[in-house]
């Protein structure tokens, strides 16, 4: 939503400038290009990526004769950022290394061959070869481009930014392989479902694959099964440890790239590798952090360091590594020891404590402790540094788990129920209850994912009046609920207002029905429907949401849950 707002602001400024017959400077063009590169792909841009061949370079492949006859090769193969780069050149600005790198991310290399249009937030410094490594689909393609870069050096000193781009691809490929393993396990489970529920899951999976295309994020895709359909490398791509050794042999340390050190620590395969990176990044900081992590005295230390030598983003990366490796209690102790004035550090530990898959298989005592600790962390961080949108999302998710999983009620005793604490926190932070004649002045509105988490918590608690207040507020500020995340907000609100629950204990509720009737008018006028303007599609979306979200809706004669 932030990028969309930036785009609207830029367009308004450009129109004003045009009315004054002014000229856009180089920095002005770069600002426009940055926003377009960070923007989600349009439908035709997604289709261009889907129509690329699996070899490299990824030329367009015409799916049928009509397209081959009528398609202008240059018409829509150029992305929006690419069009602005063309206009910039036509205005008399010669392309520098920055513009060349931006062109690669926009979908075209400097020699005219295609690349993968890649969504990315870029800075003033942009390396051409780093962009080339990034604008690929598979780890094999990225590795081939990196080897080409090595050949082009001819004895020159290599660039850390290119190594960073390759590390990002290695990490992304590792995540893809883990996801494929999870999908295979899920498929094994799905085969035991009923045909109806299996169809819903397969349709959902197909929609996911259609919605996401290479270049939407850092994720890679699997290489083609047939080697002839992919790219050939004389040596296989390395793993993280092998590539780190290669970087060291090439004479590159980690400084001054803090971003690279954070990435390697966060995604380290083991503690030895994380410790090695920490020490190479900064031996003094590394010794301090590792000493605290290995000392049990830290559990009893409640005082924050007045002048700590640890870099907060580096600490956050290390906390992330510990959480990923089943050391959340140690991560919690480190967090409370340092008490960093850095919100992401607190969010990292809180998110791990509230992670749903882990909670389901824990004892009631441990589950209660985790959920209680999330609220304690929220109070602690609020006093030290405040909180952000991600903190609120974690809180909403925590409250939902409080109400749907078995917990020790005595361990949750507070002055007011958790849902009431949640509502009070959100309503105050988002200024939902301000008078209607006062326009909210928030410059950064919440993300749709956070709104969705809040809707789920309110729905589980049957707080229909608050759901109405929230949607009325979103309508008032003209909140954008287009796209997948926004659709989920509307679909979630609908299914809860129609009576969906976790246990299927459906009962008629006059207040709920009245709220739904009033909101129908607002939702139709502002967003065109409950997820889709087509009622049939909206019904399918609601049914799919209940199935995938573990919700049920039962009446005396019919059940809306797809049977297992």
Coordinates of C-alpha atoms in Angstrom, one line a residue:
X1 CA 0.0 0.0 0.0
X2 CA 2.9 2.4 0.7
X3 CA 4.3 1.9 -2.8
X4 CA 0.8 2.5 -4.3
X5 CA 0.5 5.7 -2.2
X6 CA 4.0 6.8 -3.4
X7 CA 3.0 6.2 -7.0
X8 CA -0.1 8.4 -6.7
X9 CA 1.9 11.2 -5.1
X10 CA 4.5 11.0 -7.9
X11 CA 1.8 11.0 -10.6
X12 CA 0.2 14.1 -9.1
X13 CA 3.6 15.9 -9.0
X14 CA 4.4 14.9 -12.6
X15 CA 1.0 16.3 -13.7
X16 CA 1.6 19.5 -11.8
X17 CA 5.1 19.8 -13.3
X18 CA 3.7 19.2 -16.8
X19 CA 1.2 21.9 -16.4
X20 CA 4.0 24.3 -15.5
X21 CA 6.0 23.0 -18.5
X22 CA 8.9 22.0 -16.2
X23 CA 11.5 19.3 -16.8
X24 CA 12.2 16.2 -14.8
X25 CA 15.8 15.9 -13.5
X26 CA 17.9 12.8 -13.5
X27 CA 17.1 12.3 -9.8
X28 CA 13.4 12.8 -10.6
X29 CA 13.5 10.0 -13.2
X30 CA 15.3 7.8 -10.8
X31 CA 12.7 8.3 -8.1
X32 CA 10.0 7.3 -10.6
X33 CA 12.0 4.2 -11.6
X34 CA 12.5 3.2 -8.0
X35 CA 8.8 3.2 -7.3
X36 CA 7.9 1.2 -10.4
X37 CA 10.6 -1.4 -9.7
X38 CA 9.1 -1.8 -6.2
X39 CA 5.6 -2.1 -7.5
X40 CA 3.8 -5.4 -8.0
X41 CA 3.7 -6.6 -11.6
X42 CA 0.7 -5.8 -13.7
X43 CA -1.3 -8.8 -15.3
X44 CA 0.4 -8.4 -18.7
X45 CA 3.9 -8.2 -17.0
X46 CA 3.1 -11.5 -15.1
X47 CA 2.0 -13.1 -18.4
X48 CA 5.3 -12.0 -20.1
X49 CA 7.3 -13.8 -17.4
X50 CA 5.1 -16.9 -17.7
X51 CA 5.6 -17.0 -21.5
X52 CA 9.4 -17.0 -21.3
X53 CA 11.3 -20.1 -22.3
X54 CA 13.2 -22.1 -19.6
X55 CA 16.6 -21.6 -21.3
X56 CA 18.8 -18.6 -20.8
X57 CA 18.4 -15.8 -22.0
X58 CA 14.6 -16.3 -21.4
X59 CA 13.2 -15.2 -24.7
X60 CA 9.4 -14.9 -25.2
X61 CA 7.7 -18.0 -26.5
X62 CA 4.5 -17.5 -28.5
X63 CA 1.8 -20.0 -27.3
X64 CA -0.1 -20.1 -30.5
X65 CA 0.0 -18.9 -34.1
X66 CA -2.3 -15.9 -33.6
X67 CA -0.1 -14.4 -30.9
X68 CA 3.0 -15.0 -33.1
X69 CA 1.3 -13.2 -36.0
X70 CA -0.1 -10.2 -34.1
X71 CA 2.2 -9.6 -31.2
X72 CA 4.5 -6.6 -31.4
X73 CA 7.8 -8.0 -29.9
X74 CA 8.5 -4.6 -28.3
X75 CA 5.0 -3.6 -27.3
X76 CA 4.3 -5.2 -23.9
X77 CA 7.6 -6.9 -23.3
X78 CA 8.8 -3.7 -21.7
X79 CA 7.9 -3.1 -18.1
X80 CA 6.7 0.2 -16.7
X81 CA 10.2 0.9 -15.2
X82 CA 11.6 0.1 -18.7
X83 CA 9.3 2.6 -20.3
X84 CA 10.5 5.3 -17.9
X85 CA 14.1 4.4 -18.6
X86 CA 13.4 4.8 -22.3
X87 CA 11.8 8.2 -21.7
X88 CA 14.7 9.3 -19.6
X89 CA 17.1 8.5 -22.4
X90 CA 14.9 10.3 -24.9
X91 CA 15.1 13.3 -22.6
X92 CA 18.8 13.4 -23.1
X93 CA 20.1 11.6 -20.0
X94 CA 22.9 9.2 -20.8
X95 CA 22.6 5.9 -18.8
X96 CA 25.1 5.5 -16.0
X97 CA 25.8 2.2 -14.1
X98 CA 22.7 2.9 -12.0
X99 CA 20.4 3.1 -15.0
X100 CA 21.9 0.0 -16.5
X101 CA 21.4 -1.9 -13.4
X102 CA 17.8 -0.7 -13.1
X103 CA 17.2 -1.7 -16.8
X104 CA 18.3 -5.3 -15.9
X105 CA 15.8 -5.4 -13.0
X106 CA 13.2 -4.0 -15.3
X107 CA 13.5 -7.0 -17.7
X108 CA 16.2 -6.2 -20.3
X109 CA 20.0 -6.5 -20.2
X110 CA 22.3 -3.9 -21.7
X111 CA 22.7 -6.0 -24.9
X112 CA 19.0 -6.2 -25.4
X113 CA 18.5 -9.8 -24.2
X114 CA 15.7 -10.4 -21.8
X115 CA 16.1 -10.9 -18.0
X116 CA 13.5 -11.6 -15.4
X117 CA 11.6 -8.4 -14.3
X118 CA 12.3 -8.4 -10.6
X119 CA 10.5 -6.5 -7.9
X120 CA 13.0 -4.8 -5.6
X121 CA 13.6 -1.7 -3.5
X122 CA 16.8 -0.3 -4.7
X123 CA 19.1 2.4 -3.3
X124 CA 21.4 5.0 -4.8
X125 CA 24.1 2.4 -5.3
X126 CA 23.2 -0.2 -7.8
X127 CA 25.6 -2.7 -9.2
X128 CA 25.1 -3.9 -12.8
X129 CA 26.4 -7.4 -12.2
X130 CA 24.5 -7.7 -8.8
X131 CA 21.3 -6.8 -10.7
X132 CA 22.1 -9.5 -13.3
X133 CA 22.5 -12.1 -10.6
X134 CA 19.2 -11.0 -9.0
X135 CA 17.2 -10.9 -12.2
X136 CA 17.1 -14.7 -12.6
X137 CA 14.7 -17.5 -11.8
X138 CA 16.7 -20.5 -10.6
X139 CA 19.9 -21.0 -8.6
X140 CA 21.5 -22.5 -11.7
X141 CA 20.8 -19.3 -13.7
X142 CA 22.1 -17.1 -10.9
X143 CA 25.3 -19.2 -10.6
X144 CA 25.8 -19.1 -14.4
X145 CA 25.6 -15.3 -14.3
X146 CA 28.0 -15.2 -11.3
X147 CA 30.6 -17.3 -13.1
X148 CA 30.3 -14.9 -16.1
X149 CA 31.0 -12.1 -13.7
X150 CA 34.1 -13.8 -12.4
X151 CA 35.4 -14.2 -16.0
X152 CA 34.8 -10.5 -16.6
X153 CA 37.0 -9.4 -13.7
X154 CA 40.4 -10.2 -15.4
X155 CA 42.2 -9.8 -12.2
X156 CA 40.3 -6.9 -10.9
X157 CA 39.0 -6.7 -7.3
X158 CA 35.5 -8.4 -7.0
X159 CA 32.5 -6.5 -5.7
X160 CA 30.9 -7.5 -2.4
X161 CA 27.5 -6.5 -3.7
X162 CA 27.6 -9.2 -6.4
X163 CA 28.5 -11.8 -3.7
X164 CA 25.7 -10.6 -1.6
X165 CA 23.3 -11.0 -4.5
X166 CA 24.5 -14.6 -5.0
X167 CA 24.2 -15.3 -1.3
X168 CA 20.5 -14.2 -1.5
X169 CA 19.9 -16.6 -4.3
X170 CA 21.5 -19.5 -2.3
X171 CA 19.3 -18.7 0.7
X172 CA 16.2 -18.4 -1.5
X173 CA 17.0 -21.8 -3.1
X174 CA 17.4 -23.4 0.3
X175 CA 13.9 -22.1 1.3
X176 CA 12.4 -23.4 -2.0
X177 CA 13.7 -26.9 -1.3
X178 CA 12.3 -26.8 2.2
X179 CA 9.0 -25.7 0.8
X180 CA 9.0 -28.5 -1.7
X181 CA 9.6 -31.0 1.0
X182 CA 6.7 -29.6 3.0
X183 CA 4.4 -29.7 -0.1
X184 CA 5.3 -33.4 -0.6
X185 CA 4.3 -34.1 3.0
X186 CA 1.1 -32.0 2.6
X187 CA 0.3 -33.9 -0.5
X188 CA 0.6 -37.2 1.4
X189 CA -1.9 -35.8 3.9
X190 CA -4.2 -34.4 1.2
X191 CA -4.5 -37.8 -0.5
X192 CA -6.4 -39.0 2.6
X193 CA -8.9 -36.1 2.4
X194 CA -12.3 -36.4 0.8
X195 CA -12.5 -35.6 -2.9
X196 CA -14.3 -32.3 -2.2
X197 CA -11.8 -31.0 0.2
X198 CA -8.9 -32.2 -1.9
X199 CA -10.3 -30.3 -4.9
X200 CA -10.4 -27.1 -2.8
X201 CA -6.8 -27.5 -1.8
X202 CA -5.7 -28.2 -5.4
X203 CA -7.6 -25.2 -6.6
X204 CA -6.0 -23.0 -3.9
X205 CA -2.5 -24.3 -4.8
X206 CA -3.1 -23.6 -8.5
X207 CA -4.3 -20.1 -7.6
X208 CA -1.1 -19.5 -5.6
X209 CA 1.1 -20.6 -8.5
X210 CA -0.8 -18.4 -10.9
X211 CA -0.6 -15.4 -8.6
X212 CA 3.1 -15.7 -8.0
X213 CA 5.7 -15.6 -10.9
X214 CA 9.5 -15.4 -10.8
X215 CA 10.7 -11.9 -9.9
X216 CA 7.9 -11.2 -7.4
X217 CA 10.3 -11.7 -4.6
X218 CA 13.7 -13.2 -3.9
X219 CA 12.4 -16.8 -4.1
X220 CA 13.8 -19.0 -6.8
X221 CA 11.9 -21.8 -8.7
X222 CA 13.1 -25.3 -9.2
X223 CA 15.2 -26.0 -12.3
X224 CA 13.6 -27.9 -15.2
X225 CA 13.6 -31.6 -14.8
X226 CA 15.1 -32.0 -18.3
X227 CA 18.6 -30.6 -18.3
X228 CA 18.2 -29.6 -21.9
X229 CA 15.5 -27.2 -20.9
X230 CA 17.7 -25.3 -18.5
X231 CA 21.1 -23.8 -18.4
X232 CA 24.4 -25.7 -18.3
X233 CA 27.0 -25.0 -15.6
X234 CA 30.4 -26.7 -15.6
X235 CA 30.2 -27.0 -11.8
X236 CA 27.1 -27.2 -9.5
X237 CA 26.0 -24.1 -7.4
X238 CA 27.6 -24.1 -4.0
X239 CA 25.9 -24.1 -0.6
X240 CA 26.2 -21.2 1.8
X241 CA 29.4 -22.5 3.6
X242 CA 31.1 -23.3 0.3
X243 CA 30.4 -19.9 -1.2
X244 CA 31.5 -18.2 2.0
X245 CA 34.9 -20.0 1.7
X246 CA 35.1 -18.9 -2.0
X247 CA 34.5 -15.3 -0.9
X248 CA 37.2 -15.5 1.7
X249 CA 39.6 -17.0 -0.9
X250 CA 38.8 -14.0 -3.2
X251 CA 40.0 -11.7 -0.4
X252 CA 36.7 -10.2 0.6
X253 CA 35.7 -9.7 4.2
X254 CA 32.3 -8.9 5.5
X255 CA 32.8 -5.2 6.3
X256 CA 31.3 -2.8 5.4
X257 CA 28.3 -4.8 4.2
X258 CA 26.2 -5.1 7.4
X259 CA 23.3 -6.4 5.3
X260 CA 25.4 -9.4 4.2
X261 CA 26.5 -10.2 7.7
X262 CA 22.8 -10.1 8.9
X263 CA 21.7 -12.4 6.1
X264 CA 24.5 -15.0 6.8
X265 CA 23.9 -15.0 10.5
X266 CA 20.1 -15.2 10.2
X267 CA 20.3 -18.1 7.7
X268 CA 23.3 -19.9 9.1
X269 CA 23.2 -23.7 8.8
X270 CA 24.7 -24.2 12.3
X271 CA 26.0 -22.3 15.3
X272 CA 29.7 -22.7 14.2
X273 CA 29.0 -20.9 10.9
X274 CA 27.0 -18.1 12.7
X275 CA 29.8 -17.7 15.2
X276 CA 32.4 -17.5 12.4
X277 CA 30.5 -14.8 10.6
X278 CA 30.0 -12.8 13.8
X279 CA 33.7 -12.9 14.5
X280 CA 34.6 -11.8 11.0
X281 CA 32.1 -9.1 11.0
X282 CA 33.4 -7.6 14.3
X283 CA 35.5 -9.6 16.7
X284 CA 34.6 -7.4 19.7
X285 CA 30.9 -7.5 19.1
X286 CA 31.1 -11.2 18.2
X287 CA 32.9 -12.1 21.5
X288 CA 30.4 -10.1 23.5
X289 CA 27.3 -11.6 21.9
X290 CA 28.6 -15.2 21.9
X291 CA 29.7 -14.9 25.5
X292 CA 26.2 -13.8 26.6
X293 CA 24.6 -16.5 24.5
X294 CA 26.6 -19.2 26.2
X295 CA 26.4 -17.8 29.8
X296 CA 23.6 -19.0 32.0
X297 CA 24.0 -15.9 34.1
X298 CA 22.1 -13.9 31.4
X299 CA 18.9 -15.6 32.6
X300 CA 19.2 -13.8 35.9
X301 CA 20.3 -10.4 34.4
X302 CA 17.3 -8.0 34.3
X303 CA 19.3 -4.9 33.7
X304 CA 20.0 -3.4 30.2
X305 CA 23.4 -2.4 29.2
X306 CA 23.8 1.4 29.2
X307 CA 26.4 1.4 26.4
X308 CA 26.2 -2.0 24.6
X309 CA 28.7 -2.6 21.8
X310 CA 26.4 -5.0 20.0
X311 CA 24.8 -3.7 16.8
X312 CA 21.0 -4.1 17.0
X313 CA 20.3 -5.4 13.5
X314 CA 23.1 -7.9 14.0
X315 CA 21.6 -8.9 17.4
X316 CA 18.2 -9.4 15.6
X317 CA 19.8 -11.6 13.0
X318 CA 21.3 -13.7 15.8
X319 CA 18.0 -13.9 17.6
X320 CA 16.4 -15.1 14.4
X321 CA 19.0 -17.8 14.0
X322 CA 18.4 -19.0 17.6
X323 CA 14.7 -19.1 17.1
X324 CA 15.0 -21.1 14.0
X325 CA 17.2 -23.6 15.8
X326 CA 14.8 -24.3 18.7
X327 CA 16.6 -22.0 21.2
X328 CA 13.7 -19.5 21.8
X329 CA 14.3 -19.5 25.6
X330 CA 17.9 -18.5 25.1
X331 CA 16.8 -15.9 22.5
X332 CA 14.3 -14.5 25.0
X333 CA 17.0 -14.2 27.7
X334 CA 19.3 -12.4 25.3
X335 CA 16.6 -10.0 24.3
X336 CA 15.7 -9.2 27.9
X337 CA 19.4 -8.8 28.8
X338 CA 20.1 -6.2 26.1
X339 CA 16.6 -4.6 26.0
X340 CA 17.4 -3.1 22.5
X341 CA 15.7 0.1 21.4
X342 CA 15.0 -1.7 18.1
X343 CA 11.5 -3.0 17.4
X344 CA 12.4 -5.9 14.9
X345 CA 14.4 -7.6 17.7
X346 CA 11.4 -7.8 19.9
X347 CA 9.1 -8.8 17.1
X348 CA 11.5 -11.7 16.1
X349 CA 11.2 -13.4 19.5
X350 CA 7.5 -12.7 20.0
X351 CA 6.7 -14.1 16.6
X352 CA 8.5 -17.3 17.4
X353 CA 6.8 -17.7 20.7
X354 CA 3.4 -17.4 19.0
X355 CA 4.2 -19.7 16.1
X356 CA 1.1 -21.8 15.5
X357 CA 2.5 -25.1 14.3
X358 CA 4.8 -25.4 17.4
X359 CA 2.0 -24.5 19.8
X360 CA -0.3 -27.3 18.7
X361 CA 2.0 -30.0 19.9
X362 CA 3.0 -28.5 23.2
X363 CA 1.8 -29.1 26.7
X364 CA -0.8 -26.8 28.1
X365 CA 1.7 -25.3 30.6
X366 CA 4.3 -24.5 27.9
X367 CA 1.7 -23.2 25.5
X368 CA 0.3 -20.9 28.2
X369 CA 3.8 -19.7 29.1
X370 CA 4.5 -18.8 25.5
X371 CA 1.3 -16.9 24.9
X372 CA 1.6 -15.1 28.2
X373 CA 5.2 -14.1 27.4
X374 CA 4.1 -12.5 24.1
X375 CA 2.0 -10.0 26.1
X376 CA 4.8 -9.5 28.6
X377 CA 7.2 -8.7 25.7
X378 CA 4.6 -6.2 24.3
X379 CA 4.5 -4.4 27.6
X380 CA 8.3 -4.3 27.9
X381 CA 9.0 -3.1 24.4
X382 CA 6.2 -0.5 24.6
X383 CA 8.0 1.0 27.6
X384 CA 11.4 0.9 25.9
X385 CA 10.9 1.6 22.2
X386 CA 7.2 1.3 21.2
X387 CA 5.7 -1.1 18.7
X388 CA 4.8 -1.3 15.0
X389 CA 2.3 -2.9 12.7
X390 CA 4.0 -6.3 12.8
X391 CA 3.8 -6.2 16.6
X392 CA 0.1 -5.7 16.4
X393 CA -0.3 -8.6 13.9
X394 CA 1.6 -10.9 16.3
X395 CA -0.7 -9.8 19.2
X396 CA -3.9 -10.4 17.2
X397 CA -2.6 -13.9 16.2
X398 CA -1.7 -14.6 19.9
X399 CA -5.2 -13.7 21.1
X400 CA -6.8 -15.9 18.5
X401 CA -4.6 -18.8 19.7
X402 CA -5.6 -18.0 23.3
X403 CA -9.2 -18.6 22.4
X404 CA -8.8 -21.6 20.1
X405 CA -6.2 -23.7 21.8
X406 CA -6.3 -25.3 25.3
X407 CA -4.6 -23.1 27.8
X408 CA -4.3 -22.7 31.6
X409 CA -7.0 -20.1 32.3
X410 CA -5.4 -19.2 35.6
X411 CA -2.2 -18.4 33.8
X412 CA -4.1 -15.9 31.6
X413 CA -5.7 -14.0 34.5
X414 CA -5.7 -10.2 33.9
X415 CA -7.8 -7.2 34.8
X416 CA -9.7 -7.7 31.5
X417 CA -10.0 -10.5 28.9
X418 CA -7.2 -10.7 26.3
X419 CA -9.7 -9.8 23.5
X420 CA -10.6 -6.6 25.3
X421 CA -7.0 -5.7 25.8
X422 CA -6.4 -6.3 22.1
X423 CA -9.3 -4.1 21.0
X424 CA -8.2 -1.3 23.3
X425 CA -4.7 -1.4 21.9
X426 CA -5.8 -1.4 18.2
X427 CA -8.5 1.1 18.6
X428 CA -6.2 3.6 20.3
X429 CA -3.2 3.1 17.9
X430 CA -5.4 3.3 14.8
X431 CA -7.6 6.1 16.2
X432 CA -10.7 4.1 15.2
X433 CA -13.0 5.8 17.7
X434 CA -12.2 9.5 16.8
X435 CA -15.3 11.5 15.8
X436 CA -16.6 11.2 12.3
X437 CA -16.2 14.9 11.6
X438 CA -12.4 14.6 12.2
X439 CA -10.2 13.3 9.4
X440 CA -7.6 10.8 10.6
X441 CA -4.0 12.1 10.0
X442 CA -2.1 8.8 10.0
X443 CA 0.4 8.9 7.2
X444 CA 1.1 5.2 7.2
X445 CA -1.9 2.9 7.5
X446 CA -1.8 -0.7 8.7
X447 CA -1.1 -3.6 6.4
X448 CA -3.9 -5.7 5.2
X449 CA -2.3 -8.7 6.8
X450 CA -2.5 -7.1 10.2
X451 CA -6.2 -6.1 9.6
X452 CA -6.8 -9.8 8.6
X453 CA -5.3 -11.0 11.9
X454 CA -7.4 -8.6 13.8
X455 CA -10.6 -9.7 12.0
X456 CA -9.9 -13.3 12.8
X457 CA -9.4 -12.5 16.5
X458 CA -12.6 -10.5 16.6
X459 CA -14.5 -13.2 14.7
X460 CA -13.4 -16.0 17.0
X461 CA -14.5 -13.9 20.0
X462 CA -17.8 -13.1 18.3
X463 CA -17.2 -9.4 18.6
X464 CA -19.4 -8.4 15.7
X465 CA -19.9 -4.8 16.7
X466 CA -16.1 -4.3 16.6
X467 CA -15.9 -5.9 13.2
X468 CA -18.4 -3.3 12.0
X469 CA -16.5 -0.5 13.6
X470 CA -13.3 -1.6 12.0
X471 CA -14.8 -1.9 8.5
X472 CA -16.6 1.4 8.8
X473 CA -13.2 2.9 9.8
X474 CA -11.5 1.3 6.8
X475 CA -14.2 2.7 4.5
X476 CA -13.8 6.1 6.0
X477 CA -10.1 6.3 5.3
X478 CA -10.6 4.7 1.8
X479 CA -8.4 1.8 2.8
X480 CA -7.3 -0.3 -0.3
X481 CA -8.5 -3.9 0.0
X482 CA -7.7 -4.9 -3.5
X483 CA -5.3 -7.8 -4.1
X484 CA -5.0 -11.2 -2.3
X485 CA -4.3 -9.8 1.2
X486 CA -7.2 -7.3 1.0
X487 CA -9.6 -10.0 -0.3
X488 CA -8.8 -12.2 2.7
X489 CA -9.9 -9.4 5.0
X490 CA -13.3 -9.1 3.4
X491 CA -13.8 -12.9 3.1
X492 CA -12.8 -13.4 6.7
X493 CA -15.2 -10.7 7.9
X494 CA -18.0 -12.3 5.8
X495 CA -17.6 -15.9 7.0
X496 CA -17.5 -14.8 10.7
X497 CA -20.5 -12.5 10.3
X498 CA -22.4 -15.4 8.6
X499 CA -21.7 -17.6 11.7
X500 CA -18.5 -19.5 11.0
X501 CA -16.7 -20.8 14.2
X502 CA -13.8 -23.1 15.1
X503 CA -16.0 -25.6 16.7
X504 CA -19.1 -25.4 14.4
X505 CA -21.4 -24.3 17.3
X506 CA -23.7 -22.2 15.1
X507 CA -26.5 -20.2 16.6
X508 CA -28.7 -17.4 15.3
X509 CA -27.6 -14.0 16.4
X510 CA -29.7 -10.9 15.8
X511 CA -26.8 -8.5 16.4
X512 CA -24.6 -10.5 13.9
X513 CA -27.3 -10.5 11.2
X514 CA -28.0 -6.8 11.7
X515 CA -24.3 -6.0 11.4
X516 CA -24.0 -8.1 8.2
X517 CA -26.9 -6.3 6.7
X518 CA -25.5 -2.9 7.4
X519 CA -22.0 -3.8 6.2
X520 CA -23.4 -5.2 2.9
X521 CA -24.1 -1.7 1.8
X522 CA -20.7 -0.3 2.8
X523 CA -18.7 -3.2 1.4
X524 CA -20.5 -3.2 -2.0
X525 CA -20.1 0.6 -2.4
X526 CA -16.4 0.7 -1.3
X527 CA -14.9 -2.6 -2.4
X528 CA -17.4 -4.1 -4.8
X529 CA -18.3 -7.1 -2.7
X530 CA -17.0 -9.6 -0.1
X531 CA -13.8 -10.4 -2.0
X532 CA -15.2 -10.4 -5.5
X533 CA -18.0 -8.5 -7.3
X534 CA -19.2 -11.8 -8.7
X535 CA -21.5 -13.4 -6.0
X536 CA -20.7 -16.9 -7.2
X537 CA -16.9 -16.4 -7.0
X538 CA -17.4 -14.7 -3.6
X539 CA -19.2 -17.8 -2.3
X540 CA -16.4 -20.1 -3.5
X541 CA -13.8 -17.8 -1.9
X542 CA -15.7 -18.0 1.4
X543 CA -16.0 -21.8 1.2
X544 CA -12.3 -22.1 0.4
X545 CA -11.4 -19.8 3.3
X546 CA -13.3 -21.8 5.8
X547 CA -11.7 -25.0 4.6
X548 CA -8.2 -23.7 4.6
X549 CA -8.7 -21.8 7.9
X550 CA -10.2 -24.6 9.9
X551 CA -13.6 -23.0 10.3
X552 CA -17.0 -24.6 10.4
X553 CA -20.6 -23.4 9.9
X554 CA -23.4 -25.7 10.9
X555 CA -27.2 -25.4 11.0
X556 CA -29.8 -27.9 12.0
X557 CA -30.0 -29.4 8.5
X558 CA -26.8 -28.6 6.6
X559 CA -23.1 -28.2 7.2
X560 CA -20.9 -25.8 5.2
X561 CA -17.7 -27.5 6.2
X562 CA -16.1 -29.6 3.6
X563 CA -15.8 -33.1 5.1
X564 CA -12.4 -34.6 5.8

